[in-house]
mmCIF file of C-alpha atoms and ligand atoms in Angstrom:
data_model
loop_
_atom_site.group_PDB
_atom_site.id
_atom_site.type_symbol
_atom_site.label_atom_id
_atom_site.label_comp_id
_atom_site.label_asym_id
_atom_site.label_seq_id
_atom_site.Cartn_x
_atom_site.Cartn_y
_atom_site.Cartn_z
ATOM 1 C CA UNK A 1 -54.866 -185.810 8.561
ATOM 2 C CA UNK A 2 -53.443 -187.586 11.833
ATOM 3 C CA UNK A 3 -53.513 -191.145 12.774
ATOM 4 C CA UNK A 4 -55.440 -192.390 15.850
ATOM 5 C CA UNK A 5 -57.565 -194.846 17.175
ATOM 6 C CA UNK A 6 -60.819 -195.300 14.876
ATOM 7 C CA UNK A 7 -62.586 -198.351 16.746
ATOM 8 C CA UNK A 8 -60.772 -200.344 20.114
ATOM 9 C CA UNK A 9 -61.949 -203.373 21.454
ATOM 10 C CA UNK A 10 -60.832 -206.568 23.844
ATOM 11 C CA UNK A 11 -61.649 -210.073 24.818
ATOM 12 C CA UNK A 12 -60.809 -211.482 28.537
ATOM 13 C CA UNK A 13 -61.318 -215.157 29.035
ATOM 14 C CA UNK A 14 -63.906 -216.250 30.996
ATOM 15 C CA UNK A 15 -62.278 -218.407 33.774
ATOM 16 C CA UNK A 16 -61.456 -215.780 36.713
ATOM 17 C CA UNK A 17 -58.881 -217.205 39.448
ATOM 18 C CA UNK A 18 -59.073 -215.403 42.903
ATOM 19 C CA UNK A 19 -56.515 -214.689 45.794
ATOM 20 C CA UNK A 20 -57.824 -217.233 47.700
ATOM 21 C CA UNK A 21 -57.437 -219.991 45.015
ATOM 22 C CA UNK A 22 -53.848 -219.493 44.366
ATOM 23 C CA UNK A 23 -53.655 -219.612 48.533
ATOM 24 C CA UNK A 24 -54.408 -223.407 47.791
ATOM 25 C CA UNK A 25 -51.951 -224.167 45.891
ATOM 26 C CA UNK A 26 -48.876 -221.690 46.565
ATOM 27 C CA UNK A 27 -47.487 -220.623 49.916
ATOM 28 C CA UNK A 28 -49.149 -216.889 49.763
ATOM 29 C CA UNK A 29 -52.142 -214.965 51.147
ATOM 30 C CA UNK A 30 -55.051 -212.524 49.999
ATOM 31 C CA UNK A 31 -53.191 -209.865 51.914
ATOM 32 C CA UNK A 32 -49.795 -210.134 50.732
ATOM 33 C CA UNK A 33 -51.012 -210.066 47.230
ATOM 34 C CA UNK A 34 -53.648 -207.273 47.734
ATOM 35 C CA UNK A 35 -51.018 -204.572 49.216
ATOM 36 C CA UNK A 36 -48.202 -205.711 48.200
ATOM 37 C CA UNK A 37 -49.570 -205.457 44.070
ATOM 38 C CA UNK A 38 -53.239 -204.388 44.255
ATOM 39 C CA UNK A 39 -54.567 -207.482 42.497
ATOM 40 C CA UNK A 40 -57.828 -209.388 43.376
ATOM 41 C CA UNK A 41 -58.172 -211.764 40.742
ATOM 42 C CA UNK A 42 -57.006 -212.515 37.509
ATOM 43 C CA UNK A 43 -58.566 -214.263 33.993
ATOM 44 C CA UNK A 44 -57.275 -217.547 32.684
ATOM 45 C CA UNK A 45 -57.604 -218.599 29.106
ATOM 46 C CA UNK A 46 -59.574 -222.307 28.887
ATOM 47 C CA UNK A 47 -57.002 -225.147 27.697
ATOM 48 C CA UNK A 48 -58.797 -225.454 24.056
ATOM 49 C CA UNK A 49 -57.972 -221.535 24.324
ATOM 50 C CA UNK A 50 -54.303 -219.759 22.633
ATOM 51 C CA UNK A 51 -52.999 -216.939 22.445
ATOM 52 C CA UNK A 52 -54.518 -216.240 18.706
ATOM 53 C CA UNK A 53 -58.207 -217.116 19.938
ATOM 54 C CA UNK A 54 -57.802 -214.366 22.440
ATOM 55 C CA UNK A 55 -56.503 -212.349 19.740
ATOM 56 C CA UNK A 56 -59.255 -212.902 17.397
ATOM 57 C CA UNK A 57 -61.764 -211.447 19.384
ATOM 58 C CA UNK A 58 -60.821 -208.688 20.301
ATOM 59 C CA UNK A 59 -60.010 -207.795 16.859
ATOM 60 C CA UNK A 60 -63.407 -208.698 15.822
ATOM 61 C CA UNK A 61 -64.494 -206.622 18.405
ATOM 62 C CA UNK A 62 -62.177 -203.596 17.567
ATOM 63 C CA UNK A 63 -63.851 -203.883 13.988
ATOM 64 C CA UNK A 64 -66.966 -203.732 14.831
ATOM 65 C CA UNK A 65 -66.148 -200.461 17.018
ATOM 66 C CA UNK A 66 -64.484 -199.041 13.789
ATOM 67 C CA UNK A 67 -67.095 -199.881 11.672
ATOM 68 C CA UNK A 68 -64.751 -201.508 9.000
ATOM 69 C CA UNK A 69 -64.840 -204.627 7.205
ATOM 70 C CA UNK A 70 -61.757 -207.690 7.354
ATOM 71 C CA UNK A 71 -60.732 -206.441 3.485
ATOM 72 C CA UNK A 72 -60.139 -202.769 4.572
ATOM 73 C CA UNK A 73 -57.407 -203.661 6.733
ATOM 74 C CA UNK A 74 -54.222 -203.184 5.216
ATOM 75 C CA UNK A 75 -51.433 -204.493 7.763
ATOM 76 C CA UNK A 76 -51.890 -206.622 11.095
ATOM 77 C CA UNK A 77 -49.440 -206.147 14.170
ATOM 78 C CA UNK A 78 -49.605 -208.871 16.939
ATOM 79 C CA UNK A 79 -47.815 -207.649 19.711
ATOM 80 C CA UNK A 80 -47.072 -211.038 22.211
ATOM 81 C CA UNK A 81 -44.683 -212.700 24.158
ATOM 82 C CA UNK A 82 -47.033 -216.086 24.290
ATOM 83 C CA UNK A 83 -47.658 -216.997 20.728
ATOM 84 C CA UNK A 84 -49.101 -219.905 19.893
ATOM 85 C CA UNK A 85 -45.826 -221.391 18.444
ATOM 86 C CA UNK A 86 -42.540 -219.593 16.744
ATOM 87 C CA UNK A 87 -44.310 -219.220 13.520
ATOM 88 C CA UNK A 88 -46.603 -218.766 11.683
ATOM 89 C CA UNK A 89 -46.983 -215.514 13.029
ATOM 90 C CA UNK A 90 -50.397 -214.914 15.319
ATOM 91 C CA UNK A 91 -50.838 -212.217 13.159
ATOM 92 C CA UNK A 92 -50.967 -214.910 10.279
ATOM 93 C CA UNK A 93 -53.270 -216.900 12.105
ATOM 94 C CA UNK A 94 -55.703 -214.251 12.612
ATOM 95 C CA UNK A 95 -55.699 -212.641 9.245
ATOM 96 C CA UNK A 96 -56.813 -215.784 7.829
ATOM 97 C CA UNK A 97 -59.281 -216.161 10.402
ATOM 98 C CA UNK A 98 -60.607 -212.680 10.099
ATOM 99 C CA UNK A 99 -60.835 -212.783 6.082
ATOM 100 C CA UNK A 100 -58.024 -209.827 5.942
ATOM 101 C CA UNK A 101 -56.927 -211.157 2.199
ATOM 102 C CA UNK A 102 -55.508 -207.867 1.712
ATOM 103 C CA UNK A 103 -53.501 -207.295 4.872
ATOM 104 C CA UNK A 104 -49.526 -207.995 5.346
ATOM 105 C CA UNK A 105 -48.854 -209.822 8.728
ATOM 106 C CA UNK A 106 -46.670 -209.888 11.402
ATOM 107 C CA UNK A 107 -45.858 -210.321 15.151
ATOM 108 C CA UNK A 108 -43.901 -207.860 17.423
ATOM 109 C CA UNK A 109 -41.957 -208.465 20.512
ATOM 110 C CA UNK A 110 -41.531 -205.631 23.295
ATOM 111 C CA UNK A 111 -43.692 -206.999 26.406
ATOM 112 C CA UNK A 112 -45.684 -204.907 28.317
ATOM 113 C CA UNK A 113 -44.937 -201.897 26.124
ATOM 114 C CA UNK A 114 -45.754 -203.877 22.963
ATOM 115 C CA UNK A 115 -49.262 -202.010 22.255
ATOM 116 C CA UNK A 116 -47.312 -198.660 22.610
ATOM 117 C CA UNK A 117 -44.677 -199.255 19.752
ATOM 118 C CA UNK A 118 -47.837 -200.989 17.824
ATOM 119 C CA UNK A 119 -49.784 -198.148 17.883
ATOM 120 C CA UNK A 120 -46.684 -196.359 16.783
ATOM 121 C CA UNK A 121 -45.763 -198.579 13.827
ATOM 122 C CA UNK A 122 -48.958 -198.367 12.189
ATOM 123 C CA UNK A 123 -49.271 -194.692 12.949
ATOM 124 C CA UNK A 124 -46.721 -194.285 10.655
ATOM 125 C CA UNK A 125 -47.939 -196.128 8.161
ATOM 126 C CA UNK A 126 -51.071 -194.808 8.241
ATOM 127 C CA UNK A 127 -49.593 -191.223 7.992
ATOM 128 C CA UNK A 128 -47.708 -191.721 5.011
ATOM 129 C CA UNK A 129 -51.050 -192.845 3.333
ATOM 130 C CA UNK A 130 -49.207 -196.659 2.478
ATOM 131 C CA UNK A 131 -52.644 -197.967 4.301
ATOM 132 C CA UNK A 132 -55.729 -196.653 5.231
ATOM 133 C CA UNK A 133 -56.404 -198.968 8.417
ATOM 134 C CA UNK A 134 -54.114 -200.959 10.645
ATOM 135 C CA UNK A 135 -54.872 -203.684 12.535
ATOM 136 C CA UNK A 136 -52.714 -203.769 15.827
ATOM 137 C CA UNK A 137 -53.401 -206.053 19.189
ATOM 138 C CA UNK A 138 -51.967 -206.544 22.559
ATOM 139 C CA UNK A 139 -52.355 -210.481 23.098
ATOM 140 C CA UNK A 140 -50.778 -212.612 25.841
ATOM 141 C CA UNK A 141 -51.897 -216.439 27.265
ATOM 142 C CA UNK A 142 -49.009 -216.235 30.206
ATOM 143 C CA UNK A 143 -50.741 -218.622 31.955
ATOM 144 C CA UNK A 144 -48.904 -220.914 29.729
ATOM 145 C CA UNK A 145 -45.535 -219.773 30.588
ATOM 146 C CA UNK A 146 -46.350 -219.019 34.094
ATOM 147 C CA UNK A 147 -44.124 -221.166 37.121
ATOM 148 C CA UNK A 148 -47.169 -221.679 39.088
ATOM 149 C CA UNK A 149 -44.649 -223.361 41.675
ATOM 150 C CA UNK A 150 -43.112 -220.046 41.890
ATOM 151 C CA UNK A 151 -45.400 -217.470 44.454
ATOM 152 C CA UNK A 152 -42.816 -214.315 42.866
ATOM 153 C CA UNK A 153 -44.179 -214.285 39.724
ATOM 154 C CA UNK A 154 -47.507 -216.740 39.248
ATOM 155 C CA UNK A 155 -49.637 -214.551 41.437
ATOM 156 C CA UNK A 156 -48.640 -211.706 39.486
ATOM 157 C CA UNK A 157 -50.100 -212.279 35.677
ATOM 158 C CA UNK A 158 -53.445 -212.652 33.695
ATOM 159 C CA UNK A 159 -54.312 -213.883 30.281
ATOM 160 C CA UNK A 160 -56.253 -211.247 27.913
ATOM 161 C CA UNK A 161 -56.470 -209.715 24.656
ATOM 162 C CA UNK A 162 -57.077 -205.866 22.784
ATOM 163 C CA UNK A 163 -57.134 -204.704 19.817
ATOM 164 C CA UNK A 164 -56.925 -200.947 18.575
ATOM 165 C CA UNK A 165 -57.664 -200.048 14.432
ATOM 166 C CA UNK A 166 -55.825 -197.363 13.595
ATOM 167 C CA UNK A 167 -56.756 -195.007 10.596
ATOM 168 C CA UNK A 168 -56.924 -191.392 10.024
ATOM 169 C CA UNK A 169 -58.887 -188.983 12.236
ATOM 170 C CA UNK A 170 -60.395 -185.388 12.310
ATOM 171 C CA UNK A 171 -57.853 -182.950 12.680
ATOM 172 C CA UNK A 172 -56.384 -181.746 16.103
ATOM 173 C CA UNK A 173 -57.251 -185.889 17.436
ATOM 174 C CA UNK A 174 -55.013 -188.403 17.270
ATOM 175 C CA UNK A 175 -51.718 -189.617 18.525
ATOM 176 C CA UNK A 176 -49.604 -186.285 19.091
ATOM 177 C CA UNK A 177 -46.631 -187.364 20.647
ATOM 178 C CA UNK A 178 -44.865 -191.137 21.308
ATOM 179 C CA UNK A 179 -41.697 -191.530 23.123
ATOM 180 C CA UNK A 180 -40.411 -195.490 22.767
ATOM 181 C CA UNK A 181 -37.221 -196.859 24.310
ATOM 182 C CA UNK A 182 -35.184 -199.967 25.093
ATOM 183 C CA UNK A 183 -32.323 -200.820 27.553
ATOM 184 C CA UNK A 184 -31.316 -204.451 26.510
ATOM 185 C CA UNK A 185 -28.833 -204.226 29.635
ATOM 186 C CA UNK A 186 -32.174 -204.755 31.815
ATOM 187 C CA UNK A 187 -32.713 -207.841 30.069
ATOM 188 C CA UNK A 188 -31.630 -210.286 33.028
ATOM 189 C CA UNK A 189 -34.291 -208.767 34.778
ATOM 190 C CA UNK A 190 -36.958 -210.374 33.309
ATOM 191 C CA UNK A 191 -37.125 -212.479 30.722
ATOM 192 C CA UNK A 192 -38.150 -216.573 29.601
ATOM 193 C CA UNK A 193 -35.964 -219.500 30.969
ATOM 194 C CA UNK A 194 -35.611 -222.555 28.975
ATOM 195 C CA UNK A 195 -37.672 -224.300 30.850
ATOM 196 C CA UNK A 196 -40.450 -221.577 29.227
ATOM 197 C CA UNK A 197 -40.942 -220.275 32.495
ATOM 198 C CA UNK A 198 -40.918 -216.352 33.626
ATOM 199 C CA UNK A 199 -37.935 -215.304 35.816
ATOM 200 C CA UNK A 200 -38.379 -212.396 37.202
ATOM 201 C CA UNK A 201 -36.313 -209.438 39.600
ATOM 202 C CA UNK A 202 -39.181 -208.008 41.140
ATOM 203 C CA UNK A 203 -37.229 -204.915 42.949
ATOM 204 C CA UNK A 204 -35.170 -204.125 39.824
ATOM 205 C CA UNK A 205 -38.204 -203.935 37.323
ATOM 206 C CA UNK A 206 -40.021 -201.715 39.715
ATOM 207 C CA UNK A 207 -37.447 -199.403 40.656
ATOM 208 C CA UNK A 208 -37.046 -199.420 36.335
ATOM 209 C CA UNK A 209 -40.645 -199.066 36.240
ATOM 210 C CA UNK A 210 -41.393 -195.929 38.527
ATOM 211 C CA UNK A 211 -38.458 -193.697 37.252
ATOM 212 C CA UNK A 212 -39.463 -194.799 33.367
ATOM 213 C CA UNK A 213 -43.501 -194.376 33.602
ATOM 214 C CA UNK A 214 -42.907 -190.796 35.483
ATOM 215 C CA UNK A 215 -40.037 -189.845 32.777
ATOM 216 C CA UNK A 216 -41.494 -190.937 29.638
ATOM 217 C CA UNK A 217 -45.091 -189.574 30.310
ATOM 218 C CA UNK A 218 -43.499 -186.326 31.225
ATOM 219 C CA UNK A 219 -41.410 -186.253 27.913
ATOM 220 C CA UNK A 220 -44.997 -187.057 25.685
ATOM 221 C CA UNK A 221 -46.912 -184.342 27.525
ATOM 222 C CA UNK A 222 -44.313 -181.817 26.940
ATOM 223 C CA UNK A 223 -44.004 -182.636 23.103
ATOM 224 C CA UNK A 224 -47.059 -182.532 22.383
ATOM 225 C CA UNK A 225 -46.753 -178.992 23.340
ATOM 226 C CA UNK A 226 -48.927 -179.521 26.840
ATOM 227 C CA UNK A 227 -48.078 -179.601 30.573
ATOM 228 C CA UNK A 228 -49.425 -181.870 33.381
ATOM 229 C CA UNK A 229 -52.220 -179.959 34.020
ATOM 230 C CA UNK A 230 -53.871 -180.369 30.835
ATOM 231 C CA UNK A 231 -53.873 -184.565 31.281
ATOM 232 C CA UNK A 232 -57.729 -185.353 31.269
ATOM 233 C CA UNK A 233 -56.978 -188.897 31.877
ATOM 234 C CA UNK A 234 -53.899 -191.507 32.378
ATOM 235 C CA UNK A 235 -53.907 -195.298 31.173
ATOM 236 C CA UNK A 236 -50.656 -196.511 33.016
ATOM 237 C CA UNK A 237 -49.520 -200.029 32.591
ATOM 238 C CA UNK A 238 -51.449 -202.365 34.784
ATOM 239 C CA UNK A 239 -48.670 -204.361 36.879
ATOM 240 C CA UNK A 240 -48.047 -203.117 40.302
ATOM 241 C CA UNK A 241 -51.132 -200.366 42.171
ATOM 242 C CA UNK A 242 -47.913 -199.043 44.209
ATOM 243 C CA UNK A 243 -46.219 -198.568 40.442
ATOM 244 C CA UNK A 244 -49.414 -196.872 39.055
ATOM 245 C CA UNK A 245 -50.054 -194.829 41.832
ATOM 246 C CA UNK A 246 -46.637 -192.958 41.674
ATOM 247 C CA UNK A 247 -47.175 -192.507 38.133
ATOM 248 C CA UNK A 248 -50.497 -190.703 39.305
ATOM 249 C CA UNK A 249 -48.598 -188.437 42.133
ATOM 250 C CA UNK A 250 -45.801 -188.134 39.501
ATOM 251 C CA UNK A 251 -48.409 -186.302 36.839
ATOM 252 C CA UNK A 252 -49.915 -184.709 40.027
ATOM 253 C CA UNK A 253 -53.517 -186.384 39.010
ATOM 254 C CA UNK A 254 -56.138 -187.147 41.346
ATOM 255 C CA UNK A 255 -57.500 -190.373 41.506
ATOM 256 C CA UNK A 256 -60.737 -190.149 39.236
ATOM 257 C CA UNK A 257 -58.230 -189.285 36.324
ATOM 258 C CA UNK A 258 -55.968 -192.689 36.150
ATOM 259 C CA UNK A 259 -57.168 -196.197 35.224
ATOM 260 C CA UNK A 260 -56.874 -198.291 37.834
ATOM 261 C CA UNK A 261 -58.201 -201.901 36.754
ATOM 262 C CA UNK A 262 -55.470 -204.352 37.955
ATOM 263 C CA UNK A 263 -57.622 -205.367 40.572
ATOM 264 C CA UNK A 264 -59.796 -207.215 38.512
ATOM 265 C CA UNK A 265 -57.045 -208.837 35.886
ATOM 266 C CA UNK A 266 -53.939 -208.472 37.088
ATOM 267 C CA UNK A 267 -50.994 -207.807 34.761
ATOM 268 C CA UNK A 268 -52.004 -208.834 31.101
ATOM 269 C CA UNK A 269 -48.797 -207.663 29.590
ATOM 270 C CA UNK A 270 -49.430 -206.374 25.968
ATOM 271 C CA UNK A 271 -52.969 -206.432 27.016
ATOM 272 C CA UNK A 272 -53.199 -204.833 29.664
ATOM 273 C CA UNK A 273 -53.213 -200.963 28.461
ATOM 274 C CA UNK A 274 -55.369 -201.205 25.605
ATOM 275 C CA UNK A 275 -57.812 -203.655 28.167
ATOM 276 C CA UNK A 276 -57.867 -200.181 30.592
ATOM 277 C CA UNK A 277 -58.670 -198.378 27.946
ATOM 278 C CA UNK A 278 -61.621 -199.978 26.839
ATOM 279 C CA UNK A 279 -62.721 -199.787 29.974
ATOM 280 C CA UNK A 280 -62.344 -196.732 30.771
ATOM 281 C CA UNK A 281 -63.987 -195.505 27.887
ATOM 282 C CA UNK A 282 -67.076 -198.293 28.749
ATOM 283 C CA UNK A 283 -67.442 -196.739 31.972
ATOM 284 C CA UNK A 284 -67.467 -193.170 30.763
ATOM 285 C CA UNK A 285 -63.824 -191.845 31.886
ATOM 286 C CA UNK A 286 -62.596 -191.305 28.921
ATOM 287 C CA UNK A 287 -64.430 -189.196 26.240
ATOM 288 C CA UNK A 288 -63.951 -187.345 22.784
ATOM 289 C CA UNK A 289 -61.360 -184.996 22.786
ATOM 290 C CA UNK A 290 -59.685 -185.483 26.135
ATOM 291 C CA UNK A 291 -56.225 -185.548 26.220
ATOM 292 C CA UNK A 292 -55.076 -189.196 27.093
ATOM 293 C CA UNK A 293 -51.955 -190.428 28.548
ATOM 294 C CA UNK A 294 -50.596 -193.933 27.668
ATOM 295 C CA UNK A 295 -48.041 -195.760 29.431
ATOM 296 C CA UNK A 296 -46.166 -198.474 29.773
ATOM 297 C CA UNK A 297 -42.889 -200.681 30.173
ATOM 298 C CA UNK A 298 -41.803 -204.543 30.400
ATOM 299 C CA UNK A 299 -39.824 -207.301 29.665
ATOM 300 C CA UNK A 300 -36.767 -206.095 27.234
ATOM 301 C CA UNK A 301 -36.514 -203.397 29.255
ATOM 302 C CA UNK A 302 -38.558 -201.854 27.207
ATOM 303 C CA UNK A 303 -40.923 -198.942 27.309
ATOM 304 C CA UNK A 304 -43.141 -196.546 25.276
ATOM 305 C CA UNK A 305 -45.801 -193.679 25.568
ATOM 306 C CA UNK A 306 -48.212 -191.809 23.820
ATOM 307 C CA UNK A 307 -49.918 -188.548 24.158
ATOM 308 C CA UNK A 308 -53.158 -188.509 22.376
ATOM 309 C CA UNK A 309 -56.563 -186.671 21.716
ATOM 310 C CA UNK A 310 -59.418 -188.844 21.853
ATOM 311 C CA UNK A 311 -61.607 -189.631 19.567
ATOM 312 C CA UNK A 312 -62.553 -190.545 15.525
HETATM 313 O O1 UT7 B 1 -44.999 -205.910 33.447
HETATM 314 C C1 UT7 B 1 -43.751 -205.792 34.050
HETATM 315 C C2 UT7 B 1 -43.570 -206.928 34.960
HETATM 316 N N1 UT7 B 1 -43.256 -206.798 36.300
HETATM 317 C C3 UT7 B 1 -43.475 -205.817 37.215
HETATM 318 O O2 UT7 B 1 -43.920 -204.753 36.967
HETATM 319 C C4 UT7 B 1 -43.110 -206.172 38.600
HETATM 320 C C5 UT7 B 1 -42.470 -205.044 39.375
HETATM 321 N N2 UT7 B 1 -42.231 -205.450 40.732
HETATM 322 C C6 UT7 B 1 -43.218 -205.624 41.635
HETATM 323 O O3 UT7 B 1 -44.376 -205.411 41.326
HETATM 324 C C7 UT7 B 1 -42.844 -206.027 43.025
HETATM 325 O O4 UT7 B 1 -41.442 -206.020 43.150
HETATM 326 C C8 UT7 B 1 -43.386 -207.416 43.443
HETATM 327 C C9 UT7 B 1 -44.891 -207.355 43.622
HETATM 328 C C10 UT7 B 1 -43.029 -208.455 42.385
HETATM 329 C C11 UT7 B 1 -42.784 -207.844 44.763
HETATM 330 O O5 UT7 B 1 -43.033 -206.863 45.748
HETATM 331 P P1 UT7 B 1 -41.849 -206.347 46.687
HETATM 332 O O6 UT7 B 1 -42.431 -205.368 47.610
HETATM 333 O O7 UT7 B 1 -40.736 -205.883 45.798
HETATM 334 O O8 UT7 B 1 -41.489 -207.647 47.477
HETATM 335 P P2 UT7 B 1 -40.105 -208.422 47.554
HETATM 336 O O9 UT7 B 1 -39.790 -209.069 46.251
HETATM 337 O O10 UT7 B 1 -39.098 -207.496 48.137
HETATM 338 O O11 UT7 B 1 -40.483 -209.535 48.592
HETATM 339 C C12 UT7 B 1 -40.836 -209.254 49.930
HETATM 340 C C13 UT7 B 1 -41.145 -210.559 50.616
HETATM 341 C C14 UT7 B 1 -40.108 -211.647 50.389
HETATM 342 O O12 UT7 B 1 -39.951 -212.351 51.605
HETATM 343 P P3 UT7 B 1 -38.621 -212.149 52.496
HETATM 344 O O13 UT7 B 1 -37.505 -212.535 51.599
HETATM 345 O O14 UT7 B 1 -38.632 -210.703 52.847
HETATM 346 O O15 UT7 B 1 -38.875 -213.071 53.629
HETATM 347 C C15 UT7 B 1 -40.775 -212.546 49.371
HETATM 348 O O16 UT7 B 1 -40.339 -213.876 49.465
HETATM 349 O O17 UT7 B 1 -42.391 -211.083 50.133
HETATM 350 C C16 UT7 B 1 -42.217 -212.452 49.776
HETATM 351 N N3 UT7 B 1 -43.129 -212.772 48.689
HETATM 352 C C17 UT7 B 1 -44.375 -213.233 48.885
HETATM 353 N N4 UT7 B 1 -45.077 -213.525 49.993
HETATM 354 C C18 UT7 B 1 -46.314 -213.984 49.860
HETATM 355 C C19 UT7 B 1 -42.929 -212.656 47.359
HETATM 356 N N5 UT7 B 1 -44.024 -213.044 46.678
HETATM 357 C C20 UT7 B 1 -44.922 -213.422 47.608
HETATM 358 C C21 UT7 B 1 -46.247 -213.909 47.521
HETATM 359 N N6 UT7 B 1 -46.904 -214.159 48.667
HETATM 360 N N7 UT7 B 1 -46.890 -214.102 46.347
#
């Protein structure tokens, strides 16, 4: 048996905030914004909203997909830069919350690529039979640590949540192939001031970005014993259109085969990959048995992707 994704699921806040608002408080235009990162608007988590809320439902959601009660889960990894304090864990907080009374918990750190190396935790532990379902979510509230003075970085994020179960599934689906990777020497690059606020070098993390997402998607296609022209689909990280689309041209894919929602949520940081996903498979892009792409990278520098067959 293989690991993979048995149920996936998300929750994005209600509150949207639009080019045009930020324009009123931030020296910056619809325009600027649009080309320059392919964003439209962006969710905002409510003030009686944090991080584990978020992270709640889309677990609850993820469940449902899966078909699997709170007591069948044996492990739950919260992957977040924005918990709701140092500890306890989110993943603490939720597992209460859920009724998981049989599930160890526990929050991971890698940014943006944070759903990739969850995904590849529990595979493992799924694989070597020590639990027959893990838990794992992509959760981030950045509006909280978000310099809304700063027009660099505020116009840049969202606030969202998703949440992937992972268990065994039939054979040939599954994850096939994961490549994850750090280089803490990119950590000036992006990273938390103490002032909580996100300082970012916007030309170093996407030069970073494009050569990473190209390389590492490569490397998972070719281990998994494919080449590019057997990608049905490719979930890239959603922080920059200009970033996604040379993924695209990098993988030689046409349009209709990459996810492309950044318009409508900007970049949701551990969220934001499993969030494409989800919608991707809502909307009928993805189905059973296509060979799926993830990929991603972030704050650390950090990165990670997965070749996988779709489906239970
Ligand atoms: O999840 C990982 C996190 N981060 C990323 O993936 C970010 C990767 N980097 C990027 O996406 C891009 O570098 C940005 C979108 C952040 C910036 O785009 P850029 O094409 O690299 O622009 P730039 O930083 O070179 O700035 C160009 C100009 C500057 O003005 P001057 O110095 O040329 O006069 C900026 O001050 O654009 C100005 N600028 C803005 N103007 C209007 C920067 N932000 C804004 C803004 N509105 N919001």
């Amino acid at each position: 048996m293989a690991a993979g994704l048995v149920g996936i699921g998300r929750y994005i806040p209600e509150k949207i905030v639009t080019n045009a608002d930020l324009e009123k408080i931030m020296d910056t235009s619809d325009e600027w914004i649009r080309t320059r990162t392919g964003i439209e608007e962006r969710h905002i988590a409510g003030d009686d909203q944090d991080t584990s809320d978020l992270a709640f439902f889309a677990a609850e959601a993820a469940m449902k997909d899966a078909g699997i009660t709170a007591d069948q889960i044996g492990m739950i990894l919260v992957n977040t830069v924005t918990p709701d304090k140092p500890f306890p864990s989110v993943a603490c907080m939720i597992q209460e919350r859920l009724g998981a009374k049989n599930a160890a918990a526990m929050d991971q750190s890698a940014a943006c690529a944070g759903y990739m190396y969850g995904l590849i935790t529990a595979k493992h532990f799924v694989e070597a039979g020590t639990y027959d379902y893990v838990l794992v979510v992509g959760v981030e509230k950045l509006s909280k640590i978000t310099d809304w003075s700063d027009r660099n970085t505020a116009v840049l994020f969202g606030d969202g949540a998703c949440a992937g179960i992972v268990g065994n599934v039939s054979e040939g689906r599954g994850i096939l192939a994961f490549d994850l990777g750090a280089d803490g020497s990119g950590g000036k690059y992006l990273y938390q001031d103490e002032a909580d606020h996100i300082i970012m070098n916007g030309r170093e993390v996407f030069k970073f970005a494009v050569r990473q997402m190209g390389e590492s998607a490569l490397k998972v296609i070719e281990k998994a014993g494919y080449t590019k022209e057997d990608v049905d689909f490719l979930i890239p990280h959603q922080a920059n259109i200009r970033i996604i689309e040379s993924a695209r041209k990098r993988l030689d894919l046409p349009e209709d085969k990459v996810a492309k929602v950044i318009s409508k949520y900007g970049n949701t940081s551990a969220a934001s990959i499993g969030n494409a996903m989800v919608e991707s498979v809502e909307n009928g892009k993805i189905k059973d048995d296509d060979l799926i792409v993830l990929v991603g990278f972030g704050g650390g520098l950090t990165w990670g992707a997965i070749a996988m067959r779709y489906g239970k």
